[in-house]
Every structure is written in structure tokens, then in C-alpha cells.
Coordinates of C-alpha atoms (C1' of nucleotides) in Angstrom, one line a residue:
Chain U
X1 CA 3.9 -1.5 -0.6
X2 CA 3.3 -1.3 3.3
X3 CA 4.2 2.4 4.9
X4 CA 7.4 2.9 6.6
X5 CA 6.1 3.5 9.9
X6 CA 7.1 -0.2 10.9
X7 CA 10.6 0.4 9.8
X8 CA 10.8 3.5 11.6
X9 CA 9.1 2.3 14.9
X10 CA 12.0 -0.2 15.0
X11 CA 14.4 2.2 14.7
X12 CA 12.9 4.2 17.6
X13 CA 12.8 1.4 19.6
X14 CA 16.1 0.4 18.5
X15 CA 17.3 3.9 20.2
X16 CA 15.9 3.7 22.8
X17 CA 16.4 0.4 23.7
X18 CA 20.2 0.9 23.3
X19 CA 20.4 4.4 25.0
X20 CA 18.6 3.8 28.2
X21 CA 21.4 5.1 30.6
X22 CA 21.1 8.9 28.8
X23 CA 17.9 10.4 27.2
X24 CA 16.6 9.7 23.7
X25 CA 14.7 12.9 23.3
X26 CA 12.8 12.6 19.6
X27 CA 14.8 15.3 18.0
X28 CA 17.9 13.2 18.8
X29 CA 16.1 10.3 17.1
X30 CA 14.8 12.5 14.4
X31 CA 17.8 13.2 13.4
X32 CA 19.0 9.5 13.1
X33 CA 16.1 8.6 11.2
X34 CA 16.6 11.7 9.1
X35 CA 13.3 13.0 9.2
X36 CA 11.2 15.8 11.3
X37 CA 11.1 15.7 15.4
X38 CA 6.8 15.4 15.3
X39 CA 7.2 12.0 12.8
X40 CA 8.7 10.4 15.7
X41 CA 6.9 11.6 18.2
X42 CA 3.7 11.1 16.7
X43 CA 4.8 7.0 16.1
X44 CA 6.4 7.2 19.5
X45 CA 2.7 8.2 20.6
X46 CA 1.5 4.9 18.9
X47 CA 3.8 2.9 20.6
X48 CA 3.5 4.7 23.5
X49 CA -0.4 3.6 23.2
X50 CA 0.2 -0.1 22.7
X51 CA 2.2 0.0 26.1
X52 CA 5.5 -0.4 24.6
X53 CA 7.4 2.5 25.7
X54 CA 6.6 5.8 28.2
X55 CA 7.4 9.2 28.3
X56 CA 6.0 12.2 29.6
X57 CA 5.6 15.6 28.0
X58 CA 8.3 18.1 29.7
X59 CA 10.6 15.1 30.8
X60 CA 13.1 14.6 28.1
X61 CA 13.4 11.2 26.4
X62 CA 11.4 7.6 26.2
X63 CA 11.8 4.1 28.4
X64 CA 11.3 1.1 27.2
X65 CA 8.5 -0.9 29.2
X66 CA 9.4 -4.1 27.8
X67 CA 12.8 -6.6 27.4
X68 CA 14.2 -6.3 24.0
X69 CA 13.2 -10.2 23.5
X70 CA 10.0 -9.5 24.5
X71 CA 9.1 -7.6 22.1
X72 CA 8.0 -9.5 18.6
X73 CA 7.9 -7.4 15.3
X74 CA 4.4 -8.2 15.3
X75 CA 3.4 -6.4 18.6
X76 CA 5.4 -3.5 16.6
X77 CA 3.6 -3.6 13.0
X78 CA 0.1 -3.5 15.2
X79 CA 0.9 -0.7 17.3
X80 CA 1.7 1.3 14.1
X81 CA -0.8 0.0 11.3
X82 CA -4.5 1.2 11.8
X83 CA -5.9 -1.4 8.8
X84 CA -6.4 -4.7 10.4
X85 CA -6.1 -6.3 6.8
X86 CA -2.8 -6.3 4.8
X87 CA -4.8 -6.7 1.5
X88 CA -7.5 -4.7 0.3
X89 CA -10.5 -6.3 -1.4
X90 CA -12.5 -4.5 -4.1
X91 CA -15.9 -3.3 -3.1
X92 CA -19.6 -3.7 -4.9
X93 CA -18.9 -6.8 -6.7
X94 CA -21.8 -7.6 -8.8
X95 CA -24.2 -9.5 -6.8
X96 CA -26.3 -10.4 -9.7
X97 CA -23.4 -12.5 -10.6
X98 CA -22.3 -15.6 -8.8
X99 CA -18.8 -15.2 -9.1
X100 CA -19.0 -11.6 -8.0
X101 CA -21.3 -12.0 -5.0
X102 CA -19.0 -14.9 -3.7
X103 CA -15.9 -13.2 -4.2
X104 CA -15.3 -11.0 -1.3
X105 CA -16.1 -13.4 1.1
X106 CA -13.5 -16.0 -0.9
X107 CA -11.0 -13.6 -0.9
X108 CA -11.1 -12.7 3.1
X109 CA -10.4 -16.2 3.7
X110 CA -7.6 -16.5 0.9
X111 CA -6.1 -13.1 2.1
X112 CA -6.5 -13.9 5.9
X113 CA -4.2 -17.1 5.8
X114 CA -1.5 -15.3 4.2
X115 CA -1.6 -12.4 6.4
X116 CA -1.5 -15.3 9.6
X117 CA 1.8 -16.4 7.6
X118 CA 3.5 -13.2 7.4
X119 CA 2.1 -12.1 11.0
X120 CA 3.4 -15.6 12.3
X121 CA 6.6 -14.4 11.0
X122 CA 6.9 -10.9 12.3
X123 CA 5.8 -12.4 15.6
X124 CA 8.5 -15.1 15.7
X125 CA 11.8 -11.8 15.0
X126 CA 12.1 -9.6 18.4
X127 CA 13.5 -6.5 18.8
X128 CA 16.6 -8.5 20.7
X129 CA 17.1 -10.1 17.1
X130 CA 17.5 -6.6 15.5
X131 CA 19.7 -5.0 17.6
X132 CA 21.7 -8.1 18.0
X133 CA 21.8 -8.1 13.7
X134 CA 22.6 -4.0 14.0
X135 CA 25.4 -4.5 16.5
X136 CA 27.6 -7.0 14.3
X137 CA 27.1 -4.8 11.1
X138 CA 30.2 -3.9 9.7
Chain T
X1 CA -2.6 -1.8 3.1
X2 CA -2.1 -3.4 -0.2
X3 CA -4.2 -2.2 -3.3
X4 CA -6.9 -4.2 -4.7
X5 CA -4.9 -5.2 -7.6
X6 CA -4.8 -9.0 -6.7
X7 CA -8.0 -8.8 -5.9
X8 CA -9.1 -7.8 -9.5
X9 CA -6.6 -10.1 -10.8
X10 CA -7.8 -13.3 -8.9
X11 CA -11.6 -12.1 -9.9
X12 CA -11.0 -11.8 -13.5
X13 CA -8.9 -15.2 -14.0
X14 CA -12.0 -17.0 -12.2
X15 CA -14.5 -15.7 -14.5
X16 CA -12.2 -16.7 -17.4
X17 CA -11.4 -20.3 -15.8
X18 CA -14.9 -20.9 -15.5
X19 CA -16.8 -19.6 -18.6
X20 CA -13.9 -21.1 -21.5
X21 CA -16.9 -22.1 -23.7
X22 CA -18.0 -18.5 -24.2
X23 CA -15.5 -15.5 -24.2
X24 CA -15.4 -13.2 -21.6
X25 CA -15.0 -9.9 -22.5
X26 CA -13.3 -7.1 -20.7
X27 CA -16.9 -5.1 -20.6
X28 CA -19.0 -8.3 -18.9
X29 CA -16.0 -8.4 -16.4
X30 CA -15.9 -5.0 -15.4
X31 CA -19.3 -5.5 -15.0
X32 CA -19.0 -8.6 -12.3
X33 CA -15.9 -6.1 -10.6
X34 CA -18.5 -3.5 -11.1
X35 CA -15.6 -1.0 -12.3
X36 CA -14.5 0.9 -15.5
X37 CA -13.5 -1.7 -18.2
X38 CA -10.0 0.1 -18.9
X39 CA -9.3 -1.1 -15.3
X40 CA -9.9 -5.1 -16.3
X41 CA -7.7 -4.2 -19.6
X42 CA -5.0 -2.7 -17.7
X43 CA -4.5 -5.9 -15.2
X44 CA -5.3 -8.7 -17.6
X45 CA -2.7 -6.9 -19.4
X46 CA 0.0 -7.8 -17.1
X47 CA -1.8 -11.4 -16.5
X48 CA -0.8 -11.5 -20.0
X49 CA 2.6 -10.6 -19.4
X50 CA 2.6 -13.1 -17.0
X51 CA 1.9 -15.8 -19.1
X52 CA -0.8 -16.6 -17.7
X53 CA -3.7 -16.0 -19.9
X54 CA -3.9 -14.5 -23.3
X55 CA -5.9 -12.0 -26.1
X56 CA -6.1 -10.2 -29.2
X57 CA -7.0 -7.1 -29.9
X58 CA -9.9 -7.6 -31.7
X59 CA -11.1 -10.9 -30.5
X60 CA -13.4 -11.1 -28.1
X61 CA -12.5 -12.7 -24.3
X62 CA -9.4 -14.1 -22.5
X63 CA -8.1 -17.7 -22.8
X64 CA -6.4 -19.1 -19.9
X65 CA -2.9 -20.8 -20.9
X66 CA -2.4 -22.8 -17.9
X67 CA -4.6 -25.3 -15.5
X68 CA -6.3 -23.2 -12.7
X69 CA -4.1 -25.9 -10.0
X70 CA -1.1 -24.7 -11.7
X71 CA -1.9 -21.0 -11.3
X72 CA -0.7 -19.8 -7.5
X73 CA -2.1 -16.5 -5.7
X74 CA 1.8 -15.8 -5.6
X75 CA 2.2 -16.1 -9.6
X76 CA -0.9 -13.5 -9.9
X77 CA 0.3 -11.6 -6.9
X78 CA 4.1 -11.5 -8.8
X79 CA 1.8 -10.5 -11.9
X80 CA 0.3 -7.7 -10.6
X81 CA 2.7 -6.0 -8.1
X82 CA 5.3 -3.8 -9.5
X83 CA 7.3 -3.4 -6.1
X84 CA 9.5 -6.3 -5.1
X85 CA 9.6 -5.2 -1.5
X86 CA 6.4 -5.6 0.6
X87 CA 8.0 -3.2 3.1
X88 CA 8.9 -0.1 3.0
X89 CA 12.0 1.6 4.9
X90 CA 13.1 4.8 5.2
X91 CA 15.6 6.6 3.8
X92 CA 18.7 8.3 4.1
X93 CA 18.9 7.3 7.7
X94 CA 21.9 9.3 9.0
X95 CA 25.1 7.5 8.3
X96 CA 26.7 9.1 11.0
X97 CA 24.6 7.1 13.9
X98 CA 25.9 3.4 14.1
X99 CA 22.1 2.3 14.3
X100 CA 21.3 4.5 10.9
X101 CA 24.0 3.0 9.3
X102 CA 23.1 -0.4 10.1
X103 CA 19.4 -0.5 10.1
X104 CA 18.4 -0.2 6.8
X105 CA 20.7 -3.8 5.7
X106 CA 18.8 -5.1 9.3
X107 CA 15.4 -4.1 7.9
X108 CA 16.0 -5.7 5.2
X109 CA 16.0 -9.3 6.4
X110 CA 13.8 -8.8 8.6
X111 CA 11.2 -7.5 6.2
X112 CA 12.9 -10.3 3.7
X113 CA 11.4 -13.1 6.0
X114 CA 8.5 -11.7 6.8
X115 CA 7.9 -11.5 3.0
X116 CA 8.7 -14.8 1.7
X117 CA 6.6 -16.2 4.8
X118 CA 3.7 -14.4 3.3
X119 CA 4.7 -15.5 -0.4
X120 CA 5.2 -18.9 0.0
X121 CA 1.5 -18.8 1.5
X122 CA 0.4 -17.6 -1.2
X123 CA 2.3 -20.2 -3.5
X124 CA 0.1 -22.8 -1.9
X125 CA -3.2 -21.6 -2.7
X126 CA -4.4 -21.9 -6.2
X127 CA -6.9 -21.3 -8.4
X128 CA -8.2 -23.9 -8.0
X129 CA -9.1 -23.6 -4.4
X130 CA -10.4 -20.1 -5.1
X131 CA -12.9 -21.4 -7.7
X132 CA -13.6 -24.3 -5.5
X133 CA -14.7 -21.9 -2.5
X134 CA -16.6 -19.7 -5.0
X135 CA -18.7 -22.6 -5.8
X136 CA -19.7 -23.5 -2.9
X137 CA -20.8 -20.2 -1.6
X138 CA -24.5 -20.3 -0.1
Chain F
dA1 C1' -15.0 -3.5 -48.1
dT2 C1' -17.4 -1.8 -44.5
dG3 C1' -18.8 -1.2 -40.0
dA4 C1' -19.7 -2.8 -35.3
dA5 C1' -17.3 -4.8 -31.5
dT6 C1' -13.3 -5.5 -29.1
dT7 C1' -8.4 -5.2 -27.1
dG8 C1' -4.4 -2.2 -26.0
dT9 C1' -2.7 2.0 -24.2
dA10 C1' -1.8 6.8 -23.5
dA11 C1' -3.3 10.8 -21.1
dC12 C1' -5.9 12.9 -17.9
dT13 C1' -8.6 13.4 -13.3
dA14 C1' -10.3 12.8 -8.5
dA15 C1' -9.6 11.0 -4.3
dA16 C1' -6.9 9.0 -0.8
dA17 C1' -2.6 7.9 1.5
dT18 C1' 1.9 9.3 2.9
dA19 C1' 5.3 11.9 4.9
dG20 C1' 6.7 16.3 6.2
dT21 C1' 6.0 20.9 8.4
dT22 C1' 4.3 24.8 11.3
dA23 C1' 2.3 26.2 15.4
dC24 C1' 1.3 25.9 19.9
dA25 C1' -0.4 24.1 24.5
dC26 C1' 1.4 22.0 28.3
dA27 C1' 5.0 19.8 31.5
dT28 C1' 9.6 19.4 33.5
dA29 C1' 13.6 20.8 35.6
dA30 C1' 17.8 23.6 36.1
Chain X
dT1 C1' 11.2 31.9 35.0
dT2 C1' 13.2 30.3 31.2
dA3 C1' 15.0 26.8 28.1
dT4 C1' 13.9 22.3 26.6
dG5 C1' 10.8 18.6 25.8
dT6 C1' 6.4 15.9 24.6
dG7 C1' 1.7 15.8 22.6
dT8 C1' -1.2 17.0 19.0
dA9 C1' -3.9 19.6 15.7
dA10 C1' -3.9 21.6 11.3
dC11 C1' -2.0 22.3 7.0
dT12 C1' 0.8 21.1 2.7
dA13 C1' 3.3 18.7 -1.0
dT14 C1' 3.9 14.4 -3.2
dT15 C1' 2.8 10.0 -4.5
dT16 C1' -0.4 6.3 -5.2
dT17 C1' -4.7 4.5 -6.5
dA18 C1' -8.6 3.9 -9.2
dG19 C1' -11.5 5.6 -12.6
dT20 C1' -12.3 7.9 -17.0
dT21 C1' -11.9 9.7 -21.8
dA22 C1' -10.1 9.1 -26.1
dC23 C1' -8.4 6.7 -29.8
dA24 C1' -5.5 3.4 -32.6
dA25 C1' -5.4 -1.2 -34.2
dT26 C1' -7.6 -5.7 -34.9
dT27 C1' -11.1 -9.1 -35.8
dC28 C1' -15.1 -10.8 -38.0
dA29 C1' -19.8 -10.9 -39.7
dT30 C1' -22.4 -9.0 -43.3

DNA sequence: ATGAATTGTAACTAAAATAGTTACACATAA
DNA sequence: TTATGTGTAACTATTTTAGTTACAATTCAT
């Protein structure tokens, strides 16, 4: 099971987004999200990195840099995730046997098409999708 | 990142599916994974579950039930993983934020889609193709 | 029947990942 | 100049992951 940093980097962002007339300091946010103030700011740093948001230390909240529809889920998940591969491959197969010395490379190709797939996916939903699901929750 | 799980799984059901006319034991396996023979045990035990091969305590090897193009990545993946949800999301987001309140149910089919894109992926690719790929490794 | 080899599983361990926390430097602005 | 923020390092608790030890139960050759 993937982290929750995705899930809470789309809150943030969701926040923000929707709060850009009055400050969204990370306490504020923290406190949505129900978790400590340096969780979000330490994501917040991540997105901050991958050029999706700004803020400055001293000045109270974050600003979106981008519009809501342009930015995908997938620009999200990469900001936040450090492992460029969604599965992980057991090392030091057996080389002595065939099956073993062939299976890591078999199993980056298998794994990489399904990770296109899902990243295909994530990059097709924008954050404009999300809040516009939020706002017509009951 | 996901654990290496499937990656075990897939190894040990292509060493079965292509040595049927001598059994397999969990010991030469572990041996080809170059891990701890328990480990082999403990996932062909859920393969097993699975339907998808079988054993008997006792009997040496592992005997695969079905044709290696009727076994998908996604039936071993299902196998193996004990989580239903790929995603993780937060919880306890504060109820009393509209956007906590709503963004766990958002998550949720956002992460859904993102999901079944990766799973019907891995419905398409078989067995078969692994062992295919494996065999013609340089 | 006996004993070696094997599967099945419980229980324990070490290491890594995850999320939360404390502490504090530094910036901003009233 | 003081209160309020961001940014980040360092530490901690919990969970997950993978490996290991131990052993019961089963099979089968002798």
C-alpha cells in the first residue's frame, strides 16, 4: 500500500486552491488534515520544489503557481514519491539459474507497463476534477 | 513502493510452470530467489489459496492447476496482496472543514481509477508472456 | 515401521518505512 | 520588537517487511 502523502498533497492543494483570497497558513491546514503543522509543511516543501505552489518563510500562507486544471494527479504523486518504481523487485536472484538471472530484467518491463497504466491515469484526473467532486459532496 | 511480494510470487510460478516433469521444491526455489525457504512457503501458500497451484505437505514440489495464459499478473497480484486499496488516505480528516469532510469519498475515486487502470494492466499480461520473455533473455 | 525429506505455520527478530513530534533558525509584518 | 509563520533537522513510536528458528504433520523409500 502506497503512503499517504499523495492523498494529503491533494488536500493541501485542495486548500489552497480554494482559499486563495485569505491565507492558508500550514497550521490552518494541519488542522484539516488532522495531523501536525511540520507534516504539511514538509509536503508543502515538496510541492513547493516541483514548482507547484510558493510561499516564503515569515509570510503567512501558500499560492498556487498553477490553474486547478492544470494540474494532473500525476504531476502531484511525483512531487511527493521519491521511488521512481511503484513495485519493488527482489534483489540477488540466482544468476547461476536461468530463470533467476532473467528475472529482474523480465519483471522491470512487466512492472514498467503497468505503472505507465496507472500513471496514464493519474495524469488524465486534475486537481479542477477534485475540487469540482469535493464541492458537490453532500 | 510496493513490496516484493509479486515479484516472488511471479518467480516461483515460472520455475514451477517450466520444470512440471521434476518437482520443485520450496528449498531449490529459495535458492533461484536467493532467500530463506520459509519465505517461498509463505507465498506459495497463498498462490495456493488462490487456486492457482497446489501441494502437500510431505510431497515434494508444486503443481500448477491452471495454463500459464490463463494465469494474469493481476490473479497473482490479488493472490499475494492483502490490502484492497493501492492508496492510502489519511485519516480522521476534520469533519468540521467542508474539504475534510468531503475528501476522503473524493480520494476515493480518484485513487479507485487510478487503481483499476493499473489492474486491468496487469490482467493483460500473463504467464505466459513472462516465461516467454524469460526465455529469450541473452 | 522407521527415518529422511518435505510442506505448513507459528513465533520471533532485524531492518526499513511511515507518520508524528520537538526544537529552533530565520523571515515577515503589525 | 514581538507575535506569527515557514523551513528543516533530529528524534521517536508504530507498523511493515523480510528473514529466521523451531517444530508439527505428511509422504515415501528402505
Amino acid at each position: 500500500m502506497i503512503n499517504t502523502k499523495l492523498s494529503v498533497a491533494i488536500h493541501i492543494l485542495s486548500m489552497v486552491a480554494t482559499s486563495q483570497h485569505q491565507p492558508v497558513t500550514s497550521d490552518y491546514i494541519a488542522a484539516s488534515v488532522n495531523t501536525n503543522p511540520v507534516v504539511i509543511r514538509r509536503i508543502s516543501s515538496q510541492l513547493k520544489k516541483a514548482g507547484l505552489i510558493t510561499a516564503q518563510a515569515g509570510k503567512p500562507g501558500f499560492i498556487l503557481l498553477k490553474n486547478i486544471e492544470d494540474i494532473s494527479l500525476l504531476m502531484i504523486y511525483q512531487a511527493v514519491q521519491t521511488q521512481d518504481e511503484l513495485f519493488s523487485i527482489h534483489n540477488n536472484p540466482n544468476p547461476q539459474c536461468w530463470i533467476g538471472k532473467n528475472i529482474q530484467a523480465t519483471l522491470d518491463q512487466a512492472f514498467l507497463r503497468a505503472q505507465q497504466a496507472l500513471e496514464n491515469e493519474l495524469a488524465e484526473q486534475k486537481l479542477s476534477d477534485i475540487i469540482q467532486h469535493l464541492s458537490t459532496q453532500k
